[in-house]
Tab-separated table of C-alpha atoms in Angstrom:
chain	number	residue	atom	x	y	z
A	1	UNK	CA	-45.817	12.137	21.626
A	2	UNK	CA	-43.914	8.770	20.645
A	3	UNK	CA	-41.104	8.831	18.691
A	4	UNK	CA	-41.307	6.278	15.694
A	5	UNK	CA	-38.593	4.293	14.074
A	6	UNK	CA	-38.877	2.309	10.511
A	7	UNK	CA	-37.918	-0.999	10.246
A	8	UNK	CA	-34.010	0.302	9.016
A	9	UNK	CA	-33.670	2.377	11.696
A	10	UNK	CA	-34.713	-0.080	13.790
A	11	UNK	CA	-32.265	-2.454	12.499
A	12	UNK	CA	-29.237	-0.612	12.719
A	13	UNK	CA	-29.996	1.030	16.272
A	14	UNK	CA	-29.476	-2.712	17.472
A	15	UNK	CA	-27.019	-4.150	14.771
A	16	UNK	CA	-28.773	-6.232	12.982
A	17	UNK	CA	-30.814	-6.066	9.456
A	18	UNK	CA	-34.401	-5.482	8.449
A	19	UNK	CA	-35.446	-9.076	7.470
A	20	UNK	CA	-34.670	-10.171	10.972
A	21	UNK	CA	-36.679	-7.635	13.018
A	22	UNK	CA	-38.943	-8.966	10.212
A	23	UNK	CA	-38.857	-12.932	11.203
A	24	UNK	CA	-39.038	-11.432	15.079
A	25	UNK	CA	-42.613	-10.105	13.478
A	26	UNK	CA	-43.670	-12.939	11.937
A	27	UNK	CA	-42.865	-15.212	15.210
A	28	UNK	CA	-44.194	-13.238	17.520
A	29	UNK	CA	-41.003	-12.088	19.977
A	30	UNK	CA	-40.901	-8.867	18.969
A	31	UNK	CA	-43.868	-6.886	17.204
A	32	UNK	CA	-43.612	-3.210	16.327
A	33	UNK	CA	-45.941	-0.821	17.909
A	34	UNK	CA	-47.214	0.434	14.764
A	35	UNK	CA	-47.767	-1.205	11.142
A	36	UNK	CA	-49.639	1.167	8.163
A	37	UNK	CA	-52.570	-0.583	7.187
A	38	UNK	CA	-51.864	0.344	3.735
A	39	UNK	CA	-48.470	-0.029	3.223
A	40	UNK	CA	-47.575	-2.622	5.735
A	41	UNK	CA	-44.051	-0.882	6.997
A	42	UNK	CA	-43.417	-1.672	10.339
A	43	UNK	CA	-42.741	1.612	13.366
A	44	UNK	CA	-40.851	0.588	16.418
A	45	UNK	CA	-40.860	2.562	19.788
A	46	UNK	CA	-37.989	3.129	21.947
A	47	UNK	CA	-39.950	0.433	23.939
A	48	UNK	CA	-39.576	-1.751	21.168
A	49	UNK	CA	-35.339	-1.075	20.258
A	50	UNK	CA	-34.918	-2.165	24.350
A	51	UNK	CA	-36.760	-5.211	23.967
A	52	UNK	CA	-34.846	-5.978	20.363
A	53	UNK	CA	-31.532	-5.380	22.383
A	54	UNK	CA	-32.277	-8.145	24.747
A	55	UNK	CA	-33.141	-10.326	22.545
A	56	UNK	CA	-30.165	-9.895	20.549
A	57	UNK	CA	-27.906	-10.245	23.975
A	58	UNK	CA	-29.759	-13.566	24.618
A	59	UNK	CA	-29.368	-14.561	21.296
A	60	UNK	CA	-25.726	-14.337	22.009
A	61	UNK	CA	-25.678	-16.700	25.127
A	62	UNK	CA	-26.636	-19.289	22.452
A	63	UNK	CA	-30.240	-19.064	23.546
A	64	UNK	CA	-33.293	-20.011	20.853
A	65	UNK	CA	-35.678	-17.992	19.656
A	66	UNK	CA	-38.825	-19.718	21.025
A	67	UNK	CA	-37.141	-19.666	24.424
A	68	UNK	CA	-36.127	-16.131	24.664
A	69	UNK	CA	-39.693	-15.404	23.487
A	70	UNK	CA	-41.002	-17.419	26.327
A	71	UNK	CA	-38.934	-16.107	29.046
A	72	UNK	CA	-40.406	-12.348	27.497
A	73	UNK	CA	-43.374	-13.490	27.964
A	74	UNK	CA	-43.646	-13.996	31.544
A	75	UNK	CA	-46.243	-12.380	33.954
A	76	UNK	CA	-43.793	-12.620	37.057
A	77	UNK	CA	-41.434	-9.991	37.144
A	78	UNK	CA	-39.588	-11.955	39.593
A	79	UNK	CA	-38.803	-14.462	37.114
A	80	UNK	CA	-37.656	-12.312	34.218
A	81	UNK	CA	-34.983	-10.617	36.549
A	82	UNK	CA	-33.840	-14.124	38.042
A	83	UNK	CA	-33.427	-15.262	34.687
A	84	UNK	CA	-31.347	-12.265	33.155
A	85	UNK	CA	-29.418	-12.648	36.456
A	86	UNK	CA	-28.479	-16.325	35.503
A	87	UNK	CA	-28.021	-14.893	31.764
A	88	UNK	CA	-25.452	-12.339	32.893
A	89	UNK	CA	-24.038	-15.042	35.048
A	90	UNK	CA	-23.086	-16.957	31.707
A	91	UNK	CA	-22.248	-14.083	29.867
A	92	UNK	CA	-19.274	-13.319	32.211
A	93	UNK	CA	-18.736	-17.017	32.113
A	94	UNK	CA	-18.148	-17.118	28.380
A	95	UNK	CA	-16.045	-13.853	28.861
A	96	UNK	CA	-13.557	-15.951	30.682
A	97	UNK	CA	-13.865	-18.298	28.760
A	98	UNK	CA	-12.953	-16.230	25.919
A	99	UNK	CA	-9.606	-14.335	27.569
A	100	UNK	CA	-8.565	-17.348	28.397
A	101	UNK	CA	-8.576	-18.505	25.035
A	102	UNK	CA	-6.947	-15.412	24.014
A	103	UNK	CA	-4.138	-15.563	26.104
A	104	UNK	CA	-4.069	-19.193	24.958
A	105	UNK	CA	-3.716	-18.249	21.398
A	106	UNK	CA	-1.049	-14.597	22.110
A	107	UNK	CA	1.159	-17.684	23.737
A	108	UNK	CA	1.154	-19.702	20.703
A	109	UNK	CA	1.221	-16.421	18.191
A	110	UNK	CA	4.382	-15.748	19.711
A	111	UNK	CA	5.567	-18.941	19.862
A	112	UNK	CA	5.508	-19.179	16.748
A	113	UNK	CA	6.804	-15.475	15.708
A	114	UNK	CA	9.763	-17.076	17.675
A	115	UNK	CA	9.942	-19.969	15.055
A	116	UNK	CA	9.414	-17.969	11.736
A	117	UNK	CA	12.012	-15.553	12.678
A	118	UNK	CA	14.565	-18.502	13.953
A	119	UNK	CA	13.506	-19.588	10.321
A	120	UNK	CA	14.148	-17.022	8.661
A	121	UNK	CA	17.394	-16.914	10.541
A	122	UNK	CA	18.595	-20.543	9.309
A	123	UNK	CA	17.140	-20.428	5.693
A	124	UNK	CA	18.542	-17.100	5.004
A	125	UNK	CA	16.668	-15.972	2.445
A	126	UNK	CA	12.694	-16.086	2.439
A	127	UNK	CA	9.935	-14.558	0.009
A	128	UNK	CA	7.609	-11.847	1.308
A	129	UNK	CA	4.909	-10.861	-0.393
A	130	UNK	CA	4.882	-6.649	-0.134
A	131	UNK	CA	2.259	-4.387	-1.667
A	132	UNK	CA	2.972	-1.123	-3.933
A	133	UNK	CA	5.236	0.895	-2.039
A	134	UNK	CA	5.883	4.955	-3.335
A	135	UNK	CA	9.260	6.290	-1.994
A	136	UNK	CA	10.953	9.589	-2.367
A	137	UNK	CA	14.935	9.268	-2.988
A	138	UNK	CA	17.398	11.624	-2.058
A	139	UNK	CA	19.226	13.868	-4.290
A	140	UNK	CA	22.411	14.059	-1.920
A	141	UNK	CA	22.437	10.505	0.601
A	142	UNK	CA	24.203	8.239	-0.831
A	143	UNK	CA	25.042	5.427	1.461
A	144	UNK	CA	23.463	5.373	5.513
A	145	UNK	CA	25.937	6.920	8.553
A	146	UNK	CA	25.319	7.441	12.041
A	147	UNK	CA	24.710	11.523	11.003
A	148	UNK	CA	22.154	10.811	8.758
A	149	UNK	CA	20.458	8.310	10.226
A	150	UNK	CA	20.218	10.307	13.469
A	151	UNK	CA	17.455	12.737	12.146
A	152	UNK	CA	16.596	10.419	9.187
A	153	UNK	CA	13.457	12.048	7.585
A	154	UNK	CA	14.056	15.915	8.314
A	155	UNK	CA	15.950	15.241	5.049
A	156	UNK	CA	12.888	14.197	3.166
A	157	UNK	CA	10.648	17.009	4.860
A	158	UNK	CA	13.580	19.452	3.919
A	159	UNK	CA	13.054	18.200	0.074
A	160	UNK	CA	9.878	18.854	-0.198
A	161	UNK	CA	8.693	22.394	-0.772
A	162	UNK	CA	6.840	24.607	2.414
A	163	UNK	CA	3.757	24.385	-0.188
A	164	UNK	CA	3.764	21.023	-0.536
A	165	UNK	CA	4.754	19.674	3.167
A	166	UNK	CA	1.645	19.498	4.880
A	167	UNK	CA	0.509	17.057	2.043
A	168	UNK	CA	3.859	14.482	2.967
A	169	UNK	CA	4.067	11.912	5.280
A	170	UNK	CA	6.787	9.399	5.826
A	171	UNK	CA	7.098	5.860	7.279
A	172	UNK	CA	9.679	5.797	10.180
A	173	UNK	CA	12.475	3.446	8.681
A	174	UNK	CA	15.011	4.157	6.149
A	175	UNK	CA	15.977	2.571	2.714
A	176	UNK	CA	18.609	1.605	0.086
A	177	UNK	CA	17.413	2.013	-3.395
A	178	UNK	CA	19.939	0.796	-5.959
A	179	UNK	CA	19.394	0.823	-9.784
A	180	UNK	CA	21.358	0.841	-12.455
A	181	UNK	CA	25.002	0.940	-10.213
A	182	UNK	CA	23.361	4.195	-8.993
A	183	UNK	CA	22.528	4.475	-5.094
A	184	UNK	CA	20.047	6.010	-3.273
A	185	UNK	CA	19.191	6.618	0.377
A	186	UNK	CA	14.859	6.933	0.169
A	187	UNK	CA	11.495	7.365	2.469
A	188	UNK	CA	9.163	5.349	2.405
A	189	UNK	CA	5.176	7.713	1.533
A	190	UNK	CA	2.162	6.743	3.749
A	191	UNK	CA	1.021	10.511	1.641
A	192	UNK	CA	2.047	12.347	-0.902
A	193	UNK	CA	1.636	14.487	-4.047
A	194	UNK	CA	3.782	13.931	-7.440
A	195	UNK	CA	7.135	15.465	-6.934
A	196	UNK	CA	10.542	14.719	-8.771
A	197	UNK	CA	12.269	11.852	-7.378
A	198	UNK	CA	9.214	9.704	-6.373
A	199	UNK	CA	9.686	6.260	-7.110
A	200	UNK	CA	7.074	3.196	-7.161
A	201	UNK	CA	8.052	-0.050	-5.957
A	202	UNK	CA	5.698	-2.831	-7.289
A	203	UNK	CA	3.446	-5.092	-5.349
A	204	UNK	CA	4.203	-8.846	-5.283
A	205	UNK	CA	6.835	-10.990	-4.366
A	206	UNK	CA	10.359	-10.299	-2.981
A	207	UNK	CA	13.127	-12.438	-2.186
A	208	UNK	CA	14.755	-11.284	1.038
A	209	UNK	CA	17.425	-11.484	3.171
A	210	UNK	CA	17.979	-10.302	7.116
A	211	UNK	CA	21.463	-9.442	7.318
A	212	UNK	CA	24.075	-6.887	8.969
A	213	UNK	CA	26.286	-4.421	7.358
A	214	UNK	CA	29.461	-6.960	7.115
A	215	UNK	CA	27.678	-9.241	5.212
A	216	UNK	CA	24.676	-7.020	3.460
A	217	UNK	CA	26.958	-6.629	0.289
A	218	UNK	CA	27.769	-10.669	-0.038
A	219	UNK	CA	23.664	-11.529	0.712
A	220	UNK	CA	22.627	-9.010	-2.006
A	221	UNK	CA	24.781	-10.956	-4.517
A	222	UNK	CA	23.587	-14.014	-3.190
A	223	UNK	CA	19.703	-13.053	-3.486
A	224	UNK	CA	20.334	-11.781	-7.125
A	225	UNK	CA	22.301	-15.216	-7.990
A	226	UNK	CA	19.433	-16.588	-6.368
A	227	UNK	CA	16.711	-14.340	-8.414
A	228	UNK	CA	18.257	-15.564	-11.852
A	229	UNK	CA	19.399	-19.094	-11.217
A	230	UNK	CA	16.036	-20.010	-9.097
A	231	UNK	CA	13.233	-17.488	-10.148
A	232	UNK	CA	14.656	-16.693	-14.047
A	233	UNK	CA	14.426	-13.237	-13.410
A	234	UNK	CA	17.424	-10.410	-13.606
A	235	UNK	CA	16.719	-7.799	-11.028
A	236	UNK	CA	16.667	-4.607	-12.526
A	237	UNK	CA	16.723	-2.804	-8.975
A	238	UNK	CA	17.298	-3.741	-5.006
A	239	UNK	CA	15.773	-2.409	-1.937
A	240	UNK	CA	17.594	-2.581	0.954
A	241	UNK	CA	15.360	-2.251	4.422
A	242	UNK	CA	17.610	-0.257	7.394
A	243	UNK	CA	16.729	-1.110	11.193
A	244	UNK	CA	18.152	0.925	13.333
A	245	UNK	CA	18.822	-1.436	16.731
A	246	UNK	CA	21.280	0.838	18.265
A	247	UNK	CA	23.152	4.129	18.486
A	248	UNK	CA	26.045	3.222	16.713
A	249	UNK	CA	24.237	-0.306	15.291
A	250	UNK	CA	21.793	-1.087	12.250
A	251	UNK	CA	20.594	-4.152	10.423
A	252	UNK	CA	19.088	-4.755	7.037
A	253	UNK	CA	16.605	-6.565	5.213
A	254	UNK	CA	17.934	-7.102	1.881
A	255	UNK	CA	15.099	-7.546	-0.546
A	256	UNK	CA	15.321	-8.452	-4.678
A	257	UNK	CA	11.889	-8.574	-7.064
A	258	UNK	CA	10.909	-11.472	-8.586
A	259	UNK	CA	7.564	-11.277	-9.466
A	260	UNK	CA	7.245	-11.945	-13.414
């Protein structure tokens, strides 16, 4: 006994949608086995789905309609397979094509990565937009040190109570959150449940900074003279980024709010 597919079924076993199979219908390239008298739906064999796959292949390879439907309609077997051969011939053609275009385009991506961060470099400062961020802050960590850094977010996991753990998840990087003269060494959520000492950074635009630990205290000044002279807005908090490039050796991306 056959085994029947509707025109959605159809569809979706070769990617496409049910107004197409449709137009193949109404042209003639590919007809479903069955059609109700009464009701008009279309039924497609597993017959049918291979023929809708080639077409949808040659369709690829740039190929129209009323040609593929020719080339289906052949008598000589013989001439189908020599002209799928010469299809699949193109196809890995194109493919070529197309990795060599990607490597193309990876050259010039990193190219110019290389530029925007030289950029950044020169400039200084530069805005980035970030999205909402949640972060959990420390009750005890203060300020970063090679100790704490070393096993960064056992600290956060240790916060968090053994009911509660399996629901956390942490990004692996560690902050600065300052407010109100008060510091705070934070985690950044990927998940989490509402605990004390969750914190929500807001989405939109910050003015930031890459910078070392001689100079991070001098660029955070500079960003928040920069915030109220440039943007007219008076930080009420700073975020301070820590990348870890070494054992005893970590950078900073200094970052100030100015969204309005």
């Amino acid at each position: 006994m056959k085994k029947y597919f509707s025109v959605g079924e159809a569809a979706k076993a070769v990617h496409t949608t049910s107004e197409t199979l449709r137009h193949y219908d109404r042209i003639g390239l590919v007809k479903p086995s069955k059609k109700d008298e009464w009701t008009n739906y279309r039924y497609y064999t597993e017959q049918d789905i291979v023929r809708l796959n080639t077409v949808r292949a040659l369709q690829l390879m740039d190929l129209p309609l009323q040609e593929i439907k020719k080339v289906l309609e052949y008598d000589d077997l013989e001439k189908i397979v020599d002209f799928l051969a010469q299809a699949e011939k193109k196809a890995d053609e194109k493919i070529t094509a197309l990795q060599y275009s990607k490597s193309k385009i990876q050259l010039a991506q990193a190219d110019y990565e290389r530029k925007l961060r030289r950029q950044q470099k020169s400039n200084s400062t530069f805005l980035k937009d970030y999205p909402e961020r949640v972060i959990l802050l420390s009750d005890t960590l203060e300020v970063p040190t090679l100790d704490n850094l070393w096993n960064y977010l056992s600290h956060f996991y240790d916060k968090v109570t053994p009911a509660l753990k399996e629901q956390f998840s942490f990004e692996d990087l560690a902050g600065i959150y300052t407010e109100n003269e008060i510091t705070r060494l934070f985690a950044v959520c990927i998940r989490y449940v509402n605990i004390d000492g969750l914190k929500i950074l807001p989405k939109g635009k910050y003015l930031c900074a890459n910078c070392t630990e001689d100079n991070r205290e001098q660029m955070l000044r500079e960003l928040i003279h920069m915030a109220q002279t440039k943007y007219g807005v008076d930080p009420t908090f700073t975020v301070q980024l820590i990348v870890v490039s070494g054992i005893l050796q970590w950078n900073y991306e200094v970052q100030v709010y100015v969204d309005r």
